[in-house]
Coordinates of C-alpha atoms in Angstrom, one line a residue:
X208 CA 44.7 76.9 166.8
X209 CA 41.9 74.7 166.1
X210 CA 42.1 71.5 164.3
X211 CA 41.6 71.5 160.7
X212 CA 37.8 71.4 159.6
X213 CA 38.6 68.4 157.3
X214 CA 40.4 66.8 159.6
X215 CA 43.3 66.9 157.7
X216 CA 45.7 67.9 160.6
X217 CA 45.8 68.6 163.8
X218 CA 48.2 70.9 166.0
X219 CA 49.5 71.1 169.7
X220 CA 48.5 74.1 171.8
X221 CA 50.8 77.0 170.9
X222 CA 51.9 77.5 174.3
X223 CA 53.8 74.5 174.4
X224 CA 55.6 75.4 171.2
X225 CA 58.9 76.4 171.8
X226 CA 58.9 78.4 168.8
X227 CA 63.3 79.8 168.5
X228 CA 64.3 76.5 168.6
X229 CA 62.1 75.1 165.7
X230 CA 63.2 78.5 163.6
X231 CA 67.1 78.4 164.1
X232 CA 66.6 74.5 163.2
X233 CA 64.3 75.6 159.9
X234 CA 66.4 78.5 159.0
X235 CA 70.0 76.6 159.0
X236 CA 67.9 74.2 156.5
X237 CA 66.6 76.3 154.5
X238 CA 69.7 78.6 154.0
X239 CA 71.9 75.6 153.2
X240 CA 69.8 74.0 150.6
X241 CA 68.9 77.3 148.5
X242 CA 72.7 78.0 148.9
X243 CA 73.8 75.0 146.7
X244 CA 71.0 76.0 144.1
X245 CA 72.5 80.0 143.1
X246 CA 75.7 78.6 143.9
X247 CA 76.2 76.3 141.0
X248 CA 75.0 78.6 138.3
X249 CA 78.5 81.0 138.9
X250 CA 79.7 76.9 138.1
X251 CA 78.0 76.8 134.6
X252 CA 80.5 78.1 132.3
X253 CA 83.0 75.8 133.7
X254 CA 81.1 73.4 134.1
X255 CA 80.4 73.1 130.0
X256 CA 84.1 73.0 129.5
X257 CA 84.9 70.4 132.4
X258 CA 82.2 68.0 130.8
X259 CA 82.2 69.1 127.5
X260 CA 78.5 70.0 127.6
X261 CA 76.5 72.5 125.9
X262 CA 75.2 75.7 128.3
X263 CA 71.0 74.2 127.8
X264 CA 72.8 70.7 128.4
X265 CA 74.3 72.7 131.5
X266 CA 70.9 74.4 132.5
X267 CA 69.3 71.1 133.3
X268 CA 71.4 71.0 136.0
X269 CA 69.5 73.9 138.0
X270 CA 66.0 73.2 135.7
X271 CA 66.1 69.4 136.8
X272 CA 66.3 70.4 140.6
X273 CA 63.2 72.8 139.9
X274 CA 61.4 70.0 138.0
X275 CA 62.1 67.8 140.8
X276 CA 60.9 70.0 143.3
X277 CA 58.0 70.7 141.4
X278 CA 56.8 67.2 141.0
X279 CA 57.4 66.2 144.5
X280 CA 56.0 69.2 146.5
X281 CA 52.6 69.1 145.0
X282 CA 51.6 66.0 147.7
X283 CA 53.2 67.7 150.6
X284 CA 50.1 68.4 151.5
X285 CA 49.8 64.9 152.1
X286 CA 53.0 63.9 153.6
X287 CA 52.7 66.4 156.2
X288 CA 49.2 65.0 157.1
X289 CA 51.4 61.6 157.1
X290 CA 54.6 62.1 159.4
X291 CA 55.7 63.9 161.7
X292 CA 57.2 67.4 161.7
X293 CA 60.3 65.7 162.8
X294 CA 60.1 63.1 160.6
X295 CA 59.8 64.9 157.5
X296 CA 62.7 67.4 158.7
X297 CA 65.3 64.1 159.3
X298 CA 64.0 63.3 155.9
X299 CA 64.8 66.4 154.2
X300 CA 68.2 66.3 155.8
X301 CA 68.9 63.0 154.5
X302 CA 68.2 63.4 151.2
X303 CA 70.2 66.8 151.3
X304 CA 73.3 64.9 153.0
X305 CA 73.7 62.2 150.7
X306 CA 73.0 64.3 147.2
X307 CA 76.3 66.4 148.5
X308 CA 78.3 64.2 149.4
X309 CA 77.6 62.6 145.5
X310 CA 77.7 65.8 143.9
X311 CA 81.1 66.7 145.5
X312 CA 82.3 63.6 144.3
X313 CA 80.6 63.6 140.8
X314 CA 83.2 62.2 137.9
X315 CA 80.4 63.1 135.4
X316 CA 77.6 65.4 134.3
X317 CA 75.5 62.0 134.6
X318 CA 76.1 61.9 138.1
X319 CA 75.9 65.0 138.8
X320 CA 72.4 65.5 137.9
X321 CA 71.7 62.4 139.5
X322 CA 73.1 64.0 143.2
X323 CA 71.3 67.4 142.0
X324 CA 68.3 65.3 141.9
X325 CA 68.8 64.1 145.6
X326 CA 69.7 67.3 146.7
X327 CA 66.1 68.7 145.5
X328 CA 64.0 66.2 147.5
X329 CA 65.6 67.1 150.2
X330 CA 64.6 70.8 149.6
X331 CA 61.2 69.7 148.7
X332 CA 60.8 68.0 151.4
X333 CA 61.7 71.2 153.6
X334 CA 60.4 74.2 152.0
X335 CA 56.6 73.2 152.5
X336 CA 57.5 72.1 156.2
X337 CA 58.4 75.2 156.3
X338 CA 56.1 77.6 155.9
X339 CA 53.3 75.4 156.7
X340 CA 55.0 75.3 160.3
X341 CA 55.5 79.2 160.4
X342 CA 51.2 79.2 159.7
X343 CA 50.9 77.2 162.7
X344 CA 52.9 78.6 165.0
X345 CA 52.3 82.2 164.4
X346 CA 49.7 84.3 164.9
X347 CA 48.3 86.3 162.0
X348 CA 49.4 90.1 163.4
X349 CA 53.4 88.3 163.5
X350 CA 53.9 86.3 160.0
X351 CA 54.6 89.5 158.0
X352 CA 57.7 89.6 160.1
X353 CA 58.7 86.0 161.1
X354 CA 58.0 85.6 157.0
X355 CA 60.1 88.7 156.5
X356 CA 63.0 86.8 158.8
X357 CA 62.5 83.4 157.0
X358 CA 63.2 86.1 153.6
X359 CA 66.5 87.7 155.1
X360 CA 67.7 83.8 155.5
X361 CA 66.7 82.5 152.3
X362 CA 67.4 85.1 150.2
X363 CA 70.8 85.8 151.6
X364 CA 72.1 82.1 150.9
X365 CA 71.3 82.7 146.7
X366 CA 73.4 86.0 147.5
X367 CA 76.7 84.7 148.4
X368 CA 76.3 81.4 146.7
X369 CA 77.8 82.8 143.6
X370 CA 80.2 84.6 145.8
X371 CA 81.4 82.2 147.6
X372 CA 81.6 79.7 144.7
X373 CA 83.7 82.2 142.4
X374 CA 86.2 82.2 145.2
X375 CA 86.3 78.3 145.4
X376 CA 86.4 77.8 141.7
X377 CA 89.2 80.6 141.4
X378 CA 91.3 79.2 144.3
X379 CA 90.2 75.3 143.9
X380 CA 87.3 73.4 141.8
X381 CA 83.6 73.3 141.5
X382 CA 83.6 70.5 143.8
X383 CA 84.0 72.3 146.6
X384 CA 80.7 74.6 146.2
X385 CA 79.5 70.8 147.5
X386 CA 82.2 69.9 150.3
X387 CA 81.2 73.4 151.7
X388 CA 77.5 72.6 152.3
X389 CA 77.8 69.4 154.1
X390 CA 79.2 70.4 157.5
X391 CA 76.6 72.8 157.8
X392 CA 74.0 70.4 156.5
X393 CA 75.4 68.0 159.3
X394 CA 75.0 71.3 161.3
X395 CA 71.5 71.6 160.6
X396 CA 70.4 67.4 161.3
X397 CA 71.8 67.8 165.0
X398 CA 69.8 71.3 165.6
X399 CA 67.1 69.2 164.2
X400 CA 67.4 65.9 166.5
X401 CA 67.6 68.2 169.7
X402 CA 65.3 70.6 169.1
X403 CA 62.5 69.9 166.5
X404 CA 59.2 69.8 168.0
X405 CA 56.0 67.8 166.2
X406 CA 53.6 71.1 165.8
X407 CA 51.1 68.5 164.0
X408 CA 49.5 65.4 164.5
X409 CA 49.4 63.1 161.6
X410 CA 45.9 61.8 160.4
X411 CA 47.0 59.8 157.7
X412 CA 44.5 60.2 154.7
X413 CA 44.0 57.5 152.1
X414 CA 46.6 58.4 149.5
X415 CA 45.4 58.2 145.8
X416 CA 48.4 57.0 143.5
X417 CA 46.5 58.4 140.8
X418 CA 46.5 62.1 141.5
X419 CA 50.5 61.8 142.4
X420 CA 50.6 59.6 138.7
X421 CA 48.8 63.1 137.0
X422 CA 50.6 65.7 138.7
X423 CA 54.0 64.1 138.0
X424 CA 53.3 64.2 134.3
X425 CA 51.7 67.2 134.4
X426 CA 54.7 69.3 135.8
X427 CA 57.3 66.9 134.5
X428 CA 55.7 67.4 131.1
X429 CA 55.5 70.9 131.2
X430 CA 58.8 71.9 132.5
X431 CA 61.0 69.0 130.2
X432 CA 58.6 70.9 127.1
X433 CA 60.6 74.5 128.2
X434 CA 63.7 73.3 128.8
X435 CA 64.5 71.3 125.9
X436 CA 63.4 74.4 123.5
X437 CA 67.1 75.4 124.1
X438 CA 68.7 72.2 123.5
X439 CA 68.4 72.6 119.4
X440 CA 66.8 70.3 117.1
X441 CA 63.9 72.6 115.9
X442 CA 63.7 74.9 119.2
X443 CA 60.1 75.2 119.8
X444 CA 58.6 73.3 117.2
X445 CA 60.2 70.6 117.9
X446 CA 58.8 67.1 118.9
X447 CA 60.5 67.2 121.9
X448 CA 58.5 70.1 123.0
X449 CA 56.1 70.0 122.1
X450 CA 54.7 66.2 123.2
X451 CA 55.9 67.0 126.2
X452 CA 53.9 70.1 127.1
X453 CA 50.9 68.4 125.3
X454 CA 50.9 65.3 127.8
X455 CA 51.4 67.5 130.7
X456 CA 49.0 70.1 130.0
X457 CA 46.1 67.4 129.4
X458 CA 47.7 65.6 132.8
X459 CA 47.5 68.4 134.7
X460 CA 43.3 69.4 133.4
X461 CA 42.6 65.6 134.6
X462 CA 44.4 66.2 137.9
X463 CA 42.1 69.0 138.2
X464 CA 38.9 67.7 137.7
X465 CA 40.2 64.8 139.9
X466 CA 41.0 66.9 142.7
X467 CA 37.8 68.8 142.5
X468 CA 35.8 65.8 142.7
X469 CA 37.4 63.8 145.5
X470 CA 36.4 64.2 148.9
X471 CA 39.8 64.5 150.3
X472 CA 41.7 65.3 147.1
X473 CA 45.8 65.8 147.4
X474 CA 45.6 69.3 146.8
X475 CA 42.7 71.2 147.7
X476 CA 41.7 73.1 144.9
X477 CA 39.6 75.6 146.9
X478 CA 42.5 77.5 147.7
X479 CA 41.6 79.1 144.1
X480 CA 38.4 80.8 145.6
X481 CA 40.3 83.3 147.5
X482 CA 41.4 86.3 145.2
X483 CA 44.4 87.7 146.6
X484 CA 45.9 84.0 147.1
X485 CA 45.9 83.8 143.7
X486 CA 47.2 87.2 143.0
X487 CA 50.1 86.4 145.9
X488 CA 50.6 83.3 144.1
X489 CA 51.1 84.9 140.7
X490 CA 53.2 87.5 142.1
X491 CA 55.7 84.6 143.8
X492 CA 55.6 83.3 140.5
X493 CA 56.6 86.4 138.8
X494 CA 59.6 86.8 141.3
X495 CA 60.8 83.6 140.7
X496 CA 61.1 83.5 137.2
X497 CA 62.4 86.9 137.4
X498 CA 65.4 86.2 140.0
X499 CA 66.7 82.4 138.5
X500 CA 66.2 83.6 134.6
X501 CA 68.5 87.1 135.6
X502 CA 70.8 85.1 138.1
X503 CA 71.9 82.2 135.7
X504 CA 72.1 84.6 132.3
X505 CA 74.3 87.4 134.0
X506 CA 77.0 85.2 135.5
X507 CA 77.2 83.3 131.8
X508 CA 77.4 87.0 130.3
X509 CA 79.7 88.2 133.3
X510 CA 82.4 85.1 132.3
X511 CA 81.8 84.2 128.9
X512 CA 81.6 87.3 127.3
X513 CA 83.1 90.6 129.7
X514 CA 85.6 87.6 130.5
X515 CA 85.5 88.2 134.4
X516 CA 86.4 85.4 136.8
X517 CA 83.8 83.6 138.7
X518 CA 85.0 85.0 141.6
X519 CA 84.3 88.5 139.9
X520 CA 80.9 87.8 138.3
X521 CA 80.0 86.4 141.7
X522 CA 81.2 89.8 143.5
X523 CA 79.4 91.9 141.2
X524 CA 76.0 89.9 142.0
X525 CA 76.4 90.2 146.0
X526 CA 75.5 93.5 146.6
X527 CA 71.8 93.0 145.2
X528 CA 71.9 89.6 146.4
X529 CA 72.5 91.5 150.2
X530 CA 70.5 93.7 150.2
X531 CA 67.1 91.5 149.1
X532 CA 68.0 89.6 152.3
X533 CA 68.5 92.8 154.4
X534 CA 65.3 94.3 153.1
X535 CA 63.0 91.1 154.0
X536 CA 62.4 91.4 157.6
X537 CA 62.0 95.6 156.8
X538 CA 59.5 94.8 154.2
X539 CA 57.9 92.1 156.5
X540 CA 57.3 95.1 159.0
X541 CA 56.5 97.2 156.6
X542 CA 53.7 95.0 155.3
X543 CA 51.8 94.0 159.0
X544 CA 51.4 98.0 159.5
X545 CA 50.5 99.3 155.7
X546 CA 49.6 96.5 154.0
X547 CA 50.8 95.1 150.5
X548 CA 49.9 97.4 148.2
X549 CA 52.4 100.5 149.0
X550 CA 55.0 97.9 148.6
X551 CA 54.1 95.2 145.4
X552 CA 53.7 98.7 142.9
X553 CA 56.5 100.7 143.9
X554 CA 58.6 97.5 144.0
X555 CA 57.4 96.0 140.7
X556 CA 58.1 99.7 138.8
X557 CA 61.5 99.3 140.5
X558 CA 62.6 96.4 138.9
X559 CA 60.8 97.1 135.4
X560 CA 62.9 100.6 134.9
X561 CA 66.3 98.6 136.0
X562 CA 65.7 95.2 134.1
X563 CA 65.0 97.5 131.0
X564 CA 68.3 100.0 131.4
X565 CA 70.1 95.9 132.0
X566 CA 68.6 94.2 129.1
X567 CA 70.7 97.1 126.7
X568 CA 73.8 95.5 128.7
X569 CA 77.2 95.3 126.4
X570 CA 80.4 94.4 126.9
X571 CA 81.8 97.9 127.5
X572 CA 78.4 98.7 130.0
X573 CA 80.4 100.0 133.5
X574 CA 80.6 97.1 135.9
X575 CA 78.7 99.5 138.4
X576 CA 76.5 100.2 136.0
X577 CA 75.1 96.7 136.4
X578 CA 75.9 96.2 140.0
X579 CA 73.5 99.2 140.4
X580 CA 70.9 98.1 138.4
X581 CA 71.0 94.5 139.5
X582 CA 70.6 95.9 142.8
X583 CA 67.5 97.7 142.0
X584 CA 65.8 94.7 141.1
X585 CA 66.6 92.8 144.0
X586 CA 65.5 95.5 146.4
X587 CA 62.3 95.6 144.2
X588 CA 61.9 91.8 144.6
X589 CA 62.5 92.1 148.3
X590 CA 59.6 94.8 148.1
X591 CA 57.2 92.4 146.3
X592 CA 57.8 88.6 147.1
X593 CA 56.9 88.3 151.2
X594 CA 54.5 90.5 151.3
X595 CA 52.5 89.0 148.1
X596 CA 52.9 86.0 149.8
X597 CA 52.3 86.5 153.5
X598 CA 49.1 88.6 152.4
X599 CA 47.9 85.7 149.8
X600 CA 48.3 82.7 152.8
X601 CA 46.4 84.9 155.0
X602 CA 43.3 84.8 153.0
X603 CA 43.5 80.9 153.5
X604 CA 41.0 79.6 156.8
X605 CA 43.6 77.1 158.6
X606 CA 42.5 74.2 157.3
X607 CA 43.6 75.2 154.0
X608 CA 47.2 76.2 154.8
X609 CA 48.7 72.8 154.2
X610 CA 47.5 73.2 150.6
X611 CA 48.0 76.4 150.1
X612 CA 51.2 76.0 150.9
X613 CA 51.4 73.1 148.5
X614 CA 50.1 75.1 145.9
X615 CA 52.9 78.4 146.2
X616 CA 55.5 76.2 146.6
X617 CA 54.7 73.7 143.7
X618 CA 54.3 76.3 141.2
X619 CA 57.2 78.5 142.5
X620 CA 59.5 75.8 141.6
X621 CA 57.6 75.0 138.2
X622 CA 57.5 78.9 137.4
X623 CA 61.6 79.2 138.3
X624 CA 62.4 75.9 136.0
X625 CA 60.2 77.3 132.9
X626 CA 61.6 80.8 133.7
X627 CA 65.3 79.6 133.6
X628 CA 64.3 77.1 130.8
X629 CA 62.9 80.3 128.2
X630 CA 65.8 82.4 129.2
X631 CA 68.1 80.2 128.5
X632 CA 66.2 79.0 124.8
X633 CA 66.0 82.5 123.9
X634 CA 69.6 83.0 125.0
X635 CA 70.8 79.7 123.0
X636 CA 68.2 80.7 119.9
X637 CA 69.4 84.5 119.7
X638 CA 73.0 83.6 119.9
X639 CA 72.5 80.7 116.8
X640 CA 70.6 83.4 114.5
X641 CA 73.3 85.6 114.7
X642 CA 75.8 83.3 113.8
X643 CA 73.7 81.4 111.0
X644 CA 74.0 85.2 109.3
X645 CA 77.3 85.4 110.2
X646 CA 80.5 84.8 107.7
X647 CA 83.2 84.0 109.6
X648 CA 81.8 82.0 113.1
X649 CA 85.3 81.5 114.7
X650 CA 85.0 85.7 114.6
X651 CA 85.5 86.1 118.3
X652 CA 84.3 89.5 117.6
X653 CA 80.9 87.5 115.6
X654 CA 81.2 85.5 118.7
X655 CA 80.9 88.3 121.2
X656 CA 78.2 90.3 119.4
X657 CA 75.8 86.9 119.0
X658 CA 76.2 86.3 122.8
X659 CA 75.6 90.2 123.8
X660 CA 72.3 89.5 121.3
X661 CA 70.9 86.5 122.8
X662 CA 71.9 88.1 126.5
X663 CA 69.9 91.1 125.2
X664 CA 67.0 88.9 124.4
X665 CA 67.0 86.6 127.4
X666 CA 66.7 89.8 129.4
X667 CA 64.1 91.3 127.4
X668 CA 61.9 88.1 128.3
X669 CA 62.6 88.9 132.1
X670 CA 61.0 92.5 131.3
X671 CA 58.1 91.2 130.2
X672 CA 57.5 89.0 132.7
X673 CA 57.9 92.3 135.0
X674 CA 55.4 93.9 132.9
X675 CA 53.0 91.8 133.4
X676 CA 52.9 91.4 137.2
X677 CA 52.7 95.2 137.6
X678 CA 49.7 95.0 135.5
X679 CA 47.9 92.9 138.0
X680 CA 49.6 94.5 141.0
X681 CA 47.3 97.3 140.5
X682 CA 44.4 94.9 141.5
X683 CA 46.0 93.9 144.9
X684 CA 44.4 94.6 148.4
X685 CA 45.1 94.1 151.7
X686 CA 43.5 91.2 153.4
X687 CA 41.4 91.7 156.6
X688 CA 41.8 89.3 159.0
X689 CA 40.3 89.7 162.6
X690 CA 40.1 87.1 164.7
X691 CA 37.6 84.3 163.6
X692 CA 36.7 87.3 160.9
X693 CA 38.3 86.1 157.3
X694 CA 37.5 87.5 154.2
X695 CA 35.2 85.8 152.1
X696 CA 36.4 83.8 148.9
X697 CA 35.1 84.8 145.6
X698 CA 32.4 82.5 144.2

């Protein structure tokens, strides 16, 4: 591969890449730090009772480690032009090791975030190292499977993180969701040390403190707006959200401007020239909002109002959980011989008929009622998430890949935090409306009804979301690629 027309990174031949080694290395990573992420929210509904915390006081703990992801992987783009591959991947580890051993220790919800917040710059240190490293050293005929195999990984930690954290809060404590990770994080740092190769070269651009200043308020602004909408006090009129999403929207238009008038700006807004990046980006987002909002308001509905163990709930989100990671690699194939579109449809009207048979979900709905209908959307997901974004990277000429890259993976997190955010605000709102009209709160029969209301709701909002991604599915296309051949952008 050639070195990046901008100069913004350069990379080894590929024939001295010893690709399996770098994979195993990246895959162990990656599997262990989304595993933590899924994991906790089987935690939440103890976790509110252990502190004495509300559940949108609760959600912060997975919206902060979205809103911390989103804020630091938006100058990846940079970092990766200013360390090395192997630097950046000790890094990651580092961050991931110490946040766990914190969080396992945690006396208080204080702390706790604090560790969560550790723990996600280690993951946003990794995830753009990633699959900026899987561009590199990949041709363009192989991603759709090597993404499809970075898919069975990833998406098969989130499905036995609430598995396997239901069995070690039913047979000991929360703590040891975190006391699990760390050997294999340990695991992970020594594949790293012996077998991480550099597949760049940094080139250490001039680094403007002013773009990082804007796009930290921007997406911290925007995301804190969402998430406190749950937290009471006026929902979404309140000060609190809307100041918040003020500042950060008029951050993030100066970022903008900034970045499209710099000659090497952090993020290289160009990427937005290229049609179906954008519409792979917007499907990612769509699938991320939809998987986190779903994954954190079952598992509260699953315990707090069917009154299943966590260890239960968690049992009864495996199988879709399974077979989204089994499917990933099959859809990857799937996508280098047909393309997307025979996948992103049919998977998108997959998930719309089964969220909306969920979203009618009651506390005498057959537990394999749901199982099958949660595992219809995941197999939908599976069919829409890697190929969307395998087909939206390829559009990208190399030198672009660092910041496309940026640019999925910044927004992905941002999407999942105001995804999980709204679900649970609608979720917190629907439940307090039916108990202002209410005569007797301490009902449990009131309470049951108001929380199999607001669940009703929250899922609703994940329908929509649905909705609107099959509407501009129907306007994906397969990108041609051949050789030094790339689609032109639109203008």
């Amino acid at each position: 591969m050639q070195a990046a027309a901008n100069g913004s990174y350069n990379t080894p031949q590929p024939k001295s890449i010893r690709v399996m080694p770098i994979m195993i290395s990246l895959l162990i990573s990656g599997f262990i730090g989304l595993f933590s992420e899924t994991a906790l929210n089987i935690a939440i509904h103890e976790l509110t009772g252990y502190f004495d915390i509300s559940k949108a006081t609760a959600q912060w703990l997975t919206t902060g480690y979205l809103l911390t992801l989103g804020v630091l992987v938006p100058f990846s783009g940079v970092l990766l032009q200013w360390f090395t591959t192997r630097q950046l991947f000790i890094a990651s580890l580092a961050f991931s090791i110490v946040g766990t051993v914190i969080a396992a220790m945690a006396p208080s919800f204080a702390i706790l975030m604090t560790a969560r917040v550790l723990q996600a710059a280690g993951t946003g240190l990794l995830l753009p190292l990633m699959f900026n490293t899987i561009l590199i050293v990949f041709p363009v005929e192989k991603r759709g499977a090597a993404m499809g195999v970075i898919g069975l990984v990833i998406m098969f930690a989130p499905a036995i993180g609430p598995t396997a954290a239901g069995l070690l809060i039913d047979k000991l404590d929360w703590h040891w969701i975190f006391w699990l990770s760390l050997p294999f994080l340990i695991l992970a740092l020594i594949c790293g040390l012996l077998f991480m190769q550099n597949v760049t070269t940094p080139t250490r651009p001039r680094i403007d403190v002013l773009s990082i200043l804007l796009s930290t308020i921007g997406f911290g602004g925007i995301v804190f707006g969402f998430s406190s909408a749950g937290e009471g006090g006026g929902g979404w009129s309140s000060p609190l959200v809307v100041a918040p999403m003020a500042v950060g929207f008029v951050a993030l238009l100066f970022f903008t401007l900034r970045q499209l008038r710099m000659e090497q700006p952090m993020i290289n807004m160009r990427v937005f020239r290229y049609p179906m990046f954008v519409l792979g980006l917007a499907m990612v987002l769509f699938c991320m909002m939809i998987i986190l909002s779903s994954m954190l308001i079952l598992p509260l509905y699953l315990q707090g109002a069917m009154m299943l163990s966590a260890l239960a709930a968690g049992l009864m989100l495996l199988p879709g959980g399974l077979m989204n990671g089994l499917l990933s690699p099959v859809m990857g194939r799937l996508f280098d011989r047909f393309g997307p579109r025979g996948l992103v449809i049919p998977g998108l009207v997959i998930v719309s008929i089964a969220m909306w048979q969920l979203s009618g979900i009651t506390p005498e709905t057959p537990i394999a009622f749901i199982i099958v209908m949660h595992s219809a959307i995941m197999v939908g997901i599976s069919m829409v998430w890697m190929p969307s974004q395998t087909n939206g990277l390829n559009q990208l000429p190399p030198e672009l890949y660092p910041d496309g890259t940026a640019v999925m993976n910044t927004l992905q997190q941002v999407a999942g935090a105001i995804g999980t955010a709204v679900a649970v605000s609608i979720l917190s709102n629907g439940i307090a409306r039916q108990l202002a009209g209410a005569s007797d709160i301490a009902d449990p029969a009131v309470l049951l009804q108001a929380n199999t209301v607001g669940t009703q709701q929250a899922l609703l909002f994940s329908l929509a979301v649905t909705v609107a991604g099959l509407i501009l599915a129907l306007f994906i296309r397969r990108v041609v690629v051949d050789g030094s051949t790339r689609q032109a952008p639109s203008h």
